[in-house]
PDB file of C-alpha atoms in Angstrom:
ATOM      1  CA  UNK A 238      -7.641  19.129  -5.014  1.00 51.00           C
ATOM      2  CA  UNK A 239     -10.457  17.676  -2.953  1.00 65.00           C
ATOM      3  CA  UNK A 240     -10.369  15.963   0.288  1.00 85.00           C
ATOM      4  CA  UNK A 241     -11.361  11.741   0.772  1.00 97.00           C
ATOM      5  CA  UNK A 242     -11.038   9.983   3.263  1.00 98.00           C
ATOM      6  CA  UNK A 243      -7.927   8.219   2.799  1.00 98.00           C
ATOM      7  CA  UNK A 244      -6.590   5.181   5.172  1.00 98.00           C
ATOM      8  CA  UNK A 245      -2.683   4.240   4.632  1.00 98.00           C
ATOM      9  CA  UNK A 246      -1.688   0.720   6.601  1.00 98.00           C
ATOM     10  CA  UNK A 247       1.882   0.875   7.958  1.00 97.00           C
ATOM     11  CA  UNK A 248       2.178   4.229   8.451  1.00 97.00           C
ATOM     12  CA  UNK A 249       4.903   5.168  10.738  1.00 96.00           C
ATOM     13  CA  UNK A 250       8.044   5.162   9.261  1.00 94.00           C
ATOM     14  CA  UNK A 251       9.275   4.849   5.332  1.00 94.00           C
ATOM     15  CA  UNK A 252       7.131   5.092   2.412  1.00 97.00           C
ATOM     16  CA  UNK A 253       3.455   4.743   4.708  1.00 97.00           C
ATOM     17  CA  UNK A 254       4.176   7.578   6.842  1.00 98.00           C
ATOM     18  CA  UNK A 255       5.334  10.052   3.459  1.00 97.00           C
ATOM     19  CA  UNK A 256       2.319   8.561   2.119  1.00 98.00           C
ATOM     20  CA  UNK A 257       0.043  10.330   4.759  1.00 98.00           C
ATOM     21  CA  UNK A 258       2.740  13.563   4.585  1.00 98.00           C
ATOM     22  CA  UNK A 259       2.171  14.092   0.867  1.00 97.00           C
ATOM     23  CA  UNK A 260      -1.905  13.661   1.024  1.00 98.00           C
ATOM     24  CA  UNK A 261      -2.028  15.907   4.117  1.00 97.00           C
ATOM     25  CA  UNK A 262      -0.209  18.582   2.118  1.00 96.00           C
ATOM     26  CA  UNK A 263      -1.435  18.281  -1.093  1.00 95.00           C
ATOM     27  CA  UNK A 264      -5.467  17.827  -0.268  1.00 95.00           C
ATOM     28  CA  UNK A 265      -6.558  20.221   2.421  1.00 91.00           C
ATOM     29  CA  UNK A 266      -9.922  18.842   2.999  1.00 94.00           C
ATOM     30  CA  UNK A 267      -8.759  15.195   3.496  1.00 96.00           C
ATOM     31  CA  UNK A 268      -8.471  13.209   6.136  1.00 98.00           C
ATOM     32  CA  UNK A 269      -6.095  10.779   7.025  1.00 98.00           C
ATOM     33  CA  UNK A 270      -6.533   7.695   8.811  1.00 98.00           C
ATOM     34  CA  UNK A 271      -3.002   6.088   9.462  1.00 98.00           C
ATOM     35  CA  UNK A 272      -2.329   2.696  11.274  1.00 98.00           C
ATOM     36  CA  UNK A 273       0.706   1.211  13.020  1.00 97.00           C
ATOM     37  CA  UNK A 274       1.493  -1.280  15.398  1.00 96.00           C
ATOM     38  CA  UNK A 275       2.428   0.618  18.507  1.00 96.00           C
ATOM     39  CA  UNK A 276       1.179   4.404  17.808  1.00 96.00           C
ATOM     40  CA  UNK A 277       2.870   5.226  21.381  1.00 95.00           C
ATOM     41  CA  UNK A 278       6.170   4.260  19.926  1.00 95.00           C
ATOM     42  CA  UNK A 279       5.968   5.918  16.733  1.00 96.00           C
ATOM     43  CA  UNK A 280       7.335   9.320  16.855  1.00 96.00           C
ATOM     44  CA  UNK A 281       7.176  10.338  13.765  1.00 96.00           C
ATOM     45  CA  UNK A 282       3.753  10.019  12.924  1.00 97.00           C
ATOM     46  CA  UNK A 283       3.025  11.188  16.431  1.00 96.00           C
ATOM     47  CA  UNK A 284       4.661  14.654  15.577  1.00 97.00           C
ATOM     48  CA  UNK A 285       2.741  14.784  11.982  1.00 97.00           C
ATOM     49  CA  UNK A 286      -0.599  14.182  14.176  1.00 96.00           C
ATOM     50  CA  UNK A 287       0.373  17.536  16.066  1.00 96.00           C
ATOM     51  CA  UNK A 288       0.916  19.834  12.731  1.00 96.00           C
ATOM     52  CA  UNK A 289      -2.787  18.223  11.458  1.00 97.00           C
ATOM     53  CA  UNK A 290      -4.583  17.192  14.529  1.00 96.00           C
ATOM     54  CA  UNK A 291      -7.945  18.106  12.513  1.00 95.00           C
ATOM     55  CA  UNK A 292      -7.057  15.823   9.681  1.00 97.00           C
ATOM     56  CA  UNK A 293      -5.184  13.089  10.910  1.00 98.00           C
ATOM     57  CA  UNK A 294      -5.979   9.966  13.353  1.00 97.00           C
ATOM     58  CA  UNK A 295      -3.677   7.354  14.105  1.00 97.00           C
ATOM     59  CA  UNK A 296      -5.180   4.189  14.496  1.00 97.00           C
ATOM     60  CA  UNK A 297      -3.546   1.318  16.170  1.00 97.00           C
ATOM     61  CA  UNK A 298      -4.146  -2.125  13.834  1.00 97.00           C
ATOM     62  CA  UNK A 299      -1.594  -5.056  13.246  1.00 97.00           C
ATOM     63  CA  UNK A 300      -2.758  -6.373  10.059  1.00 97.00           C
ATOM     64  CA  UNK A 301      -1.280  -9.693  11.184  1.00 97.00           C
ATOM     65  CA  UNK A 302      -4.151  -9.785  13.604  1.00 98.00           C
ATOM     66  CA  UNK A 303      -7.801  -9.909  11.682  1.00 98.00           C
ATOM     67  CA  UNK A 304      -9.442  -8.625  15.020  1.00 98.00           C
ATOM     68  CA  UNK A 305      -7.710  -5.318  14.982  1.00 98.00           C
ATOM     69  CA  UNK A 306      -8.552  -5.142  11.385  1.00 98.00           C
ATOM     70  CA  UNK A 307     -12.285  -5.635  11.990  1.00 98.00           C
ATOM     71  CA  UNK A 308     -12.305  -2.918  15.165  1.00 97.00           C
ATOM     72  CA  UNK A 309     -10.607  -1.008  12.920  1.00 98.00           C
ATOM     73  CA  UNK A 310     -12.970  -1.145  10.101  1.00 98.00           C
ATOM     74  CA  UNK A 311     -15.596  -0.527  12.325  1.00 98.00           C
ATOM     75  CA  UNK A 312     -14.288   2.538  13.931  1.00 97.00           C
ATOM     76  CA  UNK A 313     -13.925   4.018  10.302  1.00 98.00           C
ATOM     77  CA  UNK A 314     -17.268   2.790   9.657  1.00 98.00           C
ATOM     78  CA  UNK A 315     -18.460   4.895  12.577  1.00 98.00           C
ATOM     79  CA  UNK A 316     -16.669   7.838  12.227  1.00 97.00           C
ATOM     80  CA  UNK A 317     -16.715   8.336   8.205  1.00 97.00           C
ATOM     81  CA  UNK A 318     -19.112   5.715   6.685  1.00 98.00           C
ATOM     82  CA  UNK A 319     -17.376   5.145   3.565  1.00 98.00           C
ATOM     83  CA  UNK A 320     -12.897   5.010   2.244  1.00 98.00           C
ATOM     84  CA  UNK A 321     -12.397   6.730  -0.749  1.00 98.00           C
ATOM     85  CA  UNK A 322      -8.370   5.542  -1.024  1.00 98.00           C
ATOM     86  CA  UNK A 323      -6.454   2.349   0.817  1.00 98.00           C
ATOM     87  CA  UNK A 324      -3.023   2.091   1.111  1.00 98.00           C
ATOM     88  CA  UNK A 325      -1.616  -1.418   2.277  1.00 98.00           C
ATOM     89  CA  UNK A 326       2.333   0.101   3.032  1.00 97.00           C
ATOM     90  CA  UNK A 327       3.616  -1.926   5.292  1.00 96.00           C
ATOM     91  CA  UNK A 328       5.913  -4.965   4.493  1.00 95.00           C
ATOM     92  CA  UNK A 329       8.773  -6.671   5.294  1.00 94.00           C
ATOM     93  CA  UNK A 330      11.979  -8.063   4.149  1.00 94.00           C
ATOM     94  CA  UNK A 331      12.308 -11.157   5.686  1.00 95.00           C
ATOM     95  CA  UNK A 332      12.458 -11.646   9.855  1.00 93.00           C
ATOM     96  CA  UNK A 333      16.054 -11.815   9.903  1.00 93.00           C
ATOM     97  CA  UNK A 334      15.656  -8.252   7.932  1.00 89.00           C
ATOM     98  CA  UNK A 335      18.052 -10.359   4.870  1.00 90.00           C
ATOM     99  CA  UNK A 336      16.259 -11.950   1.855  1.00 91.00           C
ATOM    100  CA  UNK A 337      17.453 -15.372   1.703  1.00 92.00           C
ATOM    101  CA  UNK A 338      20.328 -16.098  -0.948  1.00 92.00           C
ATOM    102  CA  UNK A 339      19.899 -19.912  -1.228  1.00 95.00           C
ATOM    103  CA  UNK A 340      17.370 -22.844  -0.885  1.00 96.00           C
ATOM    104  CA  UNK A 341      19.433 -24.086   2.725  1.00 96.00           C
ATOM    105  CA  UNK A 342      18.285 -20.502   4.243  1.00 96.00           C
ATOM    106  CA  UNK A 343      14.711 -20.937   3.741  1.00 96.00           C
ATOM    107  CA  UNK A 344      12.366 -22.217   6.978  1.00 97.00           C
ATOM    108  CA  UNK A 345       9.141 -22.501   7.291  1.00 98.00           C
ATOM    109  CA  UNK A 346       9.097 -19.865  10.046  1.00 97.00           C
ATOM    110  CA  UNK A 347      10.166 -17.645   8.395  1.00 97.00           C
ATOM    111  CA  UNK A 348       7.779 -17.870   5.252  1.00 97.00           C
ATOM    112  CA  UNK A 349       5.018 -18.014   7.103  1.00 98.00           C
ATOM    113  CA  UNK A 350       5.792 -14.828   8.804  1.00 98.00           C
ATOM    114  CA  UNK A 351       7.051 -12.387   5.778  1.00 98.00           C
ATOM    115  CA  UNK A 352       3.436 -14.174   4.048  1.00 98.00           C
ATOM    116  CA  UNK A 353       1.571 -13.472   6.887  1.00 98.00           C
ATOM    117  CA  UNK A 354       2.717  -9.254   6.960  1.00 97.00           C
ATOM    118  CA  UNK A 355       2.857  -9.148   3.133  1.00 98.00           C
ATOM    119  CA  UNK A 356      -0.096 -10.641   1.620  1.00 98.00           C
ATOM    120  CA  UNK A 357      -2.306 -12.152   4.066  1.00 98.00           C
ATOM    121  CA  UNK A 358      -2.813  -8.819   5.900  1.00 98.00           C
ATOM    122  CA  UNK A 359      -3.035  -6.596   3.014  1.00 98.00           C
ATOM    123  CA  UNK A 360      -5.688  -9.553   1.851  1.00 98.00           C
ATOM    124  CA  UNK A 361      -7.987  -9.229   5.192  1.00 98.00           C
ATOM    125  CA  UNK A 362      -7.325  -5.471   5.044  1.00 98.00           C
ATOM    126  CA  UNK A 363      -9.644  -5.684   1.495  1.00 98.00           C
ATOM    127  CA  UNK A 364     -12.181  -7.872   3.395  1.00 98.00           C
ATOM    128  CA  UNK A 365     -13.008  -5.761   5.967  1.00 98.00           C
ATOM    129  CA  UNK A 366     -12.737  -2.354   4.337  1.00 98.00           C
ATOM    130  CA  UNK A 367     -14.017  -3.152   0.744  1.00 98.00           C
ATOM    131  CA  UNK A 368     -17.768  -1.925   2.001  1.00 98.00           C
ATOM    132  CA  UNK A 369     -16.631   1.359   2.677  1.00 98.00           C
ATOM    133  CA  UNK A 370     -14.590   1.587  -0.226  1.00 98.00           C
ATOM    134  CA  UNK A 371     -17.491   0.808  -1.997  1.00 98.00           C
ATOM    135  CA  UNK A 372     -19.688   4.000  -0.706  1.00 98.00           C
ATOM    136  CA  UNK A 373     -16.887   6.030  -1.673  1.00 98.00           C
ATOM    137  CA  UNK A 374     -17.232   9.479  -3.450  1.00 97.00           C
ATOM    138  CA  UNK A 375     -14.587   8.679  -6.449  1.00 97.00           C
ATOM    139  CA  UNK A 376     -12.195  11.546  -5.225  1.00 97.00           C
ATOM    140  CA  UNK A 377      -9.194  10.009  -6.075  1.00 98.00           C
ATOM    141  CA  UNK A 378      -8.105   9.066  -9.543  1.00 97.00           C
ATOM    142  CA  UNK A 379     -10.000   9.936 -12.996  1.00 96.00           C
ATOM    143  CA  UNK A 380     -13.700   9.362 -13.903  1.00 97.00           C
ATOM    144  CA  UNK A 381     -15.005   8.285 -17.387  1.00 96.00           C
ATOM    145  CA  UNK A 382     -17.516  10.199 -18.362  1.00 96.00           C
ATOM    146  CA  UNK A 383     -19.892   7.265 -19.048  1.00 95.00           C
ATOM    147  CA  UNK A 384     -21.237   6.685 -15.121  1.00 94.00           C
ATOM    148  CA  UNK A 385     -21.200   2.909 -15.421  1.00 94.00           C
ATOM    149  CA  UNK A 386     -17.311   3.200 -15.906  1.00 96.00           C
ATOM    150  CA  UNK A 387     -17.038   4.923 -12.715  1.00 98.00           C
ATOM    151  CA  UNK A 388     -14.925   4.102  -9.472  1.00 98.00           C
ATOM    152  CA  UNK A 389     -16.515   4.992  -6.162  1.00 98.00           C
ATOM    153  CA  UNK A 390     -12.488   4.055  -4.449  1.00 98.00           C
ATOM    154  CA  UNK A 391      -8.733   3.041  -5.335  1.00 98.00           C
ATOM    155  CA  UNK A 392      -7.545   0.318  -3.466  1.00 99.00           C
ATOM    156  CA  UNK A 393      -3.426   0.045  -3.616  1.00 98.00           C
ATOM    157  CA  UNK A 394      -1.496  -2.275  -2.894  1.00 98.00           C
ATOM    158  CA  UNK A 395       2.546  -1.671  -2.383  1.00 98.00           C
ATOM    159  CA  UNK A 396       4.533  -4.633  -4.040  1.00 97.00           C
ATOM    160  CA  UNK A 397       7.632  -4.826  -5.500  1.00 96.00           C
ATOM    161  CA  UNK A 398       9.348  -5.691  -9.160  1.00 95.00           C
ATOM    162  CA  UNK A 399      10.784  -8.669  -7.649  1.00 95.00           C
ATOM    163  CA  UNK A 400       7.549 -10.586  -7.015  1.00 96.00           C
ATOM    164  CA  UNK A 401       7.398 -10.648 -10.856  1.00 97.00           C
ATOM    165  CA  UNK A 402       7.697 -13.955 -12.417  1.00 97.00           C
ATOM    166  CA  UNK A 403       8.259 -13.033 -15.263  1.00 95.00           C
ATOM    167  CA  UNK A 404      11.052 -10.714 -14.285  1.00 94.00           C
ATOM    168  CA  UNK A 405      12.656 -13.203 -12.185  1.00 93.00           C
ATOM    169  CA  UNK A 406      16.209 -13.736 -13.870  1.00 93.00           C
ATOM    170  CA  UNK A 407      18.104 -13.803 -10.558  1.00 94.00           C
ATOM    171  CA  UNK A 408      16.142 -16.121  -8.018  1.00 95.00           C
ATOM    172  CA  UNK A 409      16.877 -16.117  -4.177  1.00 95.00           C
ATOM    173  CA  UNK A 410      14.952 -13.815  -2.103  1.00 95.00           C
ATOM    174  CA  UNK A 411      11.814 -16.527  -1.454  1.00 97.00           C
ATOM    175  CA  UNK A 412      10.271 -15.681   1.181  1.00 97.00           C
ATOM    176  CA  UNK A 413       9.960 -11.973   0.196  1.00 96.00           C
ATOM    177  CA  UNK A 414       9.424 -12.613  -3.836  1.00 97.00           C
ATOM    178  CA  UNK A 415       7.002 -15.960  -2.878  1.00 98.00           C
ATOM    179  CA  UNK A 416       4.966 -13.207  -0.882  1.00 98.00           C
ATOM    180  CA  UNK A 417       4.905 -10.231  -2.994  1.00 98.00           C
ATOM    181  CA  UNK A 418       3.858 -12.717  -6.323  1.00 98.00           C
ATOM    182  CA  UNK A 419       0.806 -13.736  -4.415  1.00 98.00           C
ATOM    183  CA  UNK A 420       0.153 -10.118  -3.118  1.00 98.00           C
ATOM    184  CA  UNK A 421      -0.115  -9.798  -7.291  1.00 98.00           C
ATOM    185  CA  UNK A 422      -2.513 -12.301  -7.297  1.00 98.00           C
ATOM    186  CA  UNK A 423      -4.839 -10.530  -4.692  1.00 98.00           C
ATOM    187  CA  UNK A 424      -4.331  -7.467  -6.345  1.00 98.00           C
ATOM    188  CA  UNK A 425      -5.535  -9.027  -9.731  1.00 98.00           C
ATOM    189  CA  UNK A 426      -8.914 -11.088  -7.591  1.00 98.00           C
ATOM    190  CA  UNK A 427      -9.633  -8.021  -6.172  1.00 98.00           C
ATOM    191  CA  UNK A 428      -9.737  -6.221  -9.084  1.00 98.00           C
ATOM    192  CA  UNK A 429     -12.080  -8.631 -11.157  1.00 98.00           C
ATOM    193  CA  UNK A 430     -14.576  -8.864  -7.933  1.00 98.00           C
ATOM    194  CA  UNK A 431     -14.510  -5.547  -6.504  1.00 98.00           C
ATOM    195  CA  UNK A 432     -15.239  -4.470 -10.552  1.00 98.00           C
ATOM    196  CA  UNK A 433     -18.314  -5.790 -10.642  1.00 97.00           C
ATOM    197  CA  UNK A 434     -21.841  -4.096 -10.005  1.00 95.00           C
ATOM    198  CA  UNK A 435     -22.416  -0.206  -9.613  1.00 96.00           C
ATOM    199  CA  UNK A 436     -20.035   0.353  -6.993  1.00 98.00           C
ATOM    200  CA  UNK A 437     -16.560  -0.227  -8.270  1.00 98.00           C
ATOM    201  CA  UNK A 438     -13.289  -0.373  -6.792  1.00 98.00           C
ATOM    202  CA  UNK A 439      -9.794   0.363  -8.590  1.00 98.00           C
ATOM    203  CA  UNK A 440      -7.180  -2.101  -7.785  1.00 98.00           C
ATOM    204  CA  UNK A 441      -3.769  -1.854  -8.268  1.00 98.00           C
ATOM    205  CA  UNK A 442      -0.184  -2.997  -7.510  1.00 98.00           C
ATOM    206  CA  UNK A 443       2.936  -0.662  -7.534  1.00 98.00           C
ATOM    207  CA  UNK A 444       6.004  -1.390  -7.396  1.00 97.00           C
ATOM    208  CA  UNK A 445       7.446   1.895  -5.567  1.00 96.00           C
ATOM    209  CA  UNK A 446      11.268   1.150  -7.117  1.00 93.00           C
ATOM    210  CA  UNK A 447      13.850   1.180  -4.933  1.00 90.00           C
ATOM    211  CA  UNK A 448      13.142   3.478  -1.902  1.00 88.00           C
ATOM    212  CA  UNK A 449      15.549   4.737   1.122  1.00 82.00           C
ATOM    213  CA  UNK A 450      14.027   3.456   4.023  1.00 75.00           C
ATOM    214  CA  UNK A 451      14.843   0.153   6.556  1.00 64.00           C
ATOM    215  CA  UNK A 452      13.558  -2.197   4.369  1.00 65.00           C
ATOM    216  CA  UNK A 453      16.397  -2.136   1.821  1.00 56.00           C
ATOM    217  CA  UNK A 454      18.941  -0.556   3.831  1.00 56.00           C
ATOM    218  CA  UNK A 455      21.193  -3.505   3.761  1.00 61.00           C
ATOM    219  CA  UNK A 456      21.176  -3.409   0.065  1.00 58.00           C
ATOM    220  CA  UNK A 457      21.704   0.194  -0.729  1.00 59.00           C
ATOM    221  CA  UNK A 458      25.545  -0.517  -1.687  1.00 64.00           C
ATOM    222  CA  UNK A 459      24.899  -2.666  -4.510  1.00 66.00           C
ATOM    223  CA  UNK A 460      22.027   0.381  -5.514  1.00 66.00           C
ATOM    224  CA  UNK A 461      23.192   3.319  -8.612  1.00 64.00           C
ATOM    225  CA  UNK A 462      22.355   6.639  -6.422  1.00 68.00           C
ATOM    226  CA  UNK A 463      20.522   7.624  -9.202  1.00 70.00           C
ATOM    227  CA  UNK A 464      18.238   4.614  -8.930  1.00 77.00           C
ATOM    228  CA  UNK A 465      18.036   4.339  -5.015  1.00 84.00           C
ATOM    229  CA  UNK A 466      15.282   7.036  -4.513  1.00 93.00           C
ATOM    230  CA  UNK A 467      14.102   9.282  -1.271  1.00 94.00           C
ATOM    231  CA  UNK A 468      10.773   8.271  -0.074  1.00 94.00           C
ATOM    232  CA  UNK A 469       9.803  11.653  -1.045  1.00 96.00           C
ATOM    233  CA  UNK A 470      10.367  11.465  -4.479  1.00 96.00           C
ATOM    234  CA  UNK A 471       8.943   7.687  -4.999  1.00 97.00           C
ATOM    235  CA  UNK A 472       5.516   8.648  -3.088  1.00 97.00           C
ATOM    236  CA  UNK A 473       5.147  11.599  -5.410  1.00 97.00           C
ATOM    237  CA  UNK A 474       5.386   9.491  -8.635  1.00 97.00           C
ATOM    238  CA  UNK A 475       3.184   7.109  -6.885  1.00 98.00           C
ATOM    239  CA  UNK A 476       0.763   9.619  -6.164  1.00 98.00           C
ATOM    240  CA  UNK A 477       0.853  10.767  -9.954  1.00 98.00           C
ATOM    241  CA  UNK A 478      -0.350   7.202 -10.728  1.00 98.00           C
ATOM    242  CA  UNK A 479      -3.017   6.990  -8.136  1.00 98.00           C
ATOM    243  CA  UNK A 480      -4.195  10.466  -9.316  1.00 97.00           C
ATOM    244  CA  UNK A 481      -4.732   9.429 -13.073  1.00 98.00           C
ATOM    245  CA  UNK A 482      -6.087   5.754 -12.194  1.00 98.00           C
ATOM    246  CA  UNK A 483      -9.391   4.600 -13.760  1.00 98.00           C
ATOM    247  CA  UNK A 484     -11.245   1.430 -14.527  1.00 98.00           C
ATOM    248  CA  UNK A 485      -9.518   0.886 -17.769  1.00 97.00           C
ATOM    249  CA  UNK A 486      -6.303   0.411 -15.264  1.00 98.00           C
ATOM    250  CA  UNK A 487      -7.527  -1.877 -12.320  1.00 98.00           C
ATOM    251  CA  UNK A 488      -6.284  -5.079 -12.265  1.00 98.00           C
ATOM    252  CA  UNK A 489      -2.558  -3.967 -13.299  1.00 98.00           C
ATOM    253  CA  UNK A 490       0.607  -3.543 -11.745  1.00 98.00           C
ATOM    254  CA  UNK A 491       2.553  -0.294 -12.315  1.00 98.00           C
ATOM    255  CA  UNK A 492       6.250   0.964 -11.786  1.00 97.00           C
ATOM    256  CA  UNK A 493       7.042   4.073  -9.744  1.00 97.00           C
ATOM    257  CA  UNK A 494       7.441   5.854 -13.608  1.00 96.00           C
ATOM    258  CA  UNK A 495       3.664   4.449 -14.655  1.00 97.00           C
ATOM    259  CA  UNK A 496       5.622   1.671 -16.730  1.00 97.00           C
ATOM    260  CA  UNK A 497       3.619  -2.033 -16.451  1.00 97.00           C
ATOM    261  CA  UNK A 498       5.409  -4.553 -15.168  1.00 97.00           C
ATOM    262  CA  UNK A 499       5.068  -8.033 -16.107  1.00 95.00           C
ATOM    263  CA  UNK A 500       3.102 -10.774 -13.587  1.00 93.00           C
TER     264      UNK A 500
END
């Protein structure tokens, strides 16, 4: 495969940091720009830097902070002049790490917190790196053969089946289904303005299924084993998607098996 310059945010533990894994092995000319809070702290991305430290940088960038999301930008900007493939990873559950189960465990705290890490960030993450994704060289994904069809970038962004409304038969959960829902609703503004012009952008929402990793951990009793997957084995199906995306398919949001879900 080719390279591209690929940045994945949230990428030291779970799904973001097998993210960077899987495009470091699979595309030897890539490079991979990875972001996390505290890079110091994160020891598993620090030991994948060390196997590729040609190809991979670890950047650090809260994307609850719009600052570090600007430097950030900038440095890329600097360094690569263009994005060819954005990740938004990270996420959380709820503070208390427990979806709430009924209206009286809802606060305002905490909304505005999993909303802040879930959609605003991923949100300001477009703002600032949509001009780069927009002098990107198209090496992700698949290219009509009629140039104004063409993508120049894929922009993804992780959500989850249970910020579909019209999947919603079981309710609780707000904070983390409120946030995820309007993640959707990014995804599908992004996809309708970042469309337009010569230099378009894919944008997409998957839903990843239901992944090993800290986020769900406190739910993986209630999980089939054959339905609670390794993050190994959901990034690869995600990466099948992202391979075969094309203008035709921005603006939708996928399952981990390429299956639309419902908004």
């Amino acid at each position: 495969m080719a390279g591209g310059v690929v940045l994945v945010q949230g990428a030291s533990r779970g799904l973001g940091l097998h993210f960077c894994k899987h495009i470091l092995s699979a595309r030897k000319e890539a490079r991979v720009l990875a972001t996390c809070r505290s890079p110091e702290a994160a020891s598993a991305l620090q030991a994948l830097q060390r196997l590729y430290p040609q190809k991979l940088t670890v950047l650090r960038l809260d994307a609850t902070r719009e600052a570090e999301i600007r430097e950030a930008a900038e440095a890329v900007a600097k360094e690569h002049g263009r994005l060819d493939l954005l990740i938004n990873s990270g996420a959380m559950l709820h503070p208390s790490a427990r979806g709430e189960t009924s209206l009286q465990e809802v606060s305002a705290e905490g909304l505005s917190i999993t909303l802040a890490t879930n959609t605003i960030g991923p949100l300001v993450m477009a703002k600032y790196f949509a001009p780069l994704l927009r002098k990107g060289t198209g090496a992700f994904g698949h290219q009509f053969a009629d140039q104004a069809k063409q993508h120049r970038a894929i922009l993804v962004n992780l959500t989850a089946k249970v910020g579909s409304i019209g999947d919603n038969a079981l309710g609780g959960w707000y904070s983390y289904r409120m946030s995820k829902a309007a993640l959707n609703m990014a995804t599908k503004n992004l996809s309708i303005e970042l469309g337009r012009g010569k230099t378009k952008v894919v944008c997409v929402s998957l839903h990843p299924g239901t992944v090993n990793t800290d986020l769900s951990k406190p739910y993986h009793r209630n999980v089939p084993k054959d339905k609670l997957f390794t993050p190994e084995y959901s990034v690869n199906c995600l990466m099948n998607i992202i391979e075969n995306l094309d203008m035709g398919k921005t603006g939708k949001f996928f399952a981990w098996d390429g299956s639309a879900i419902p908004w």
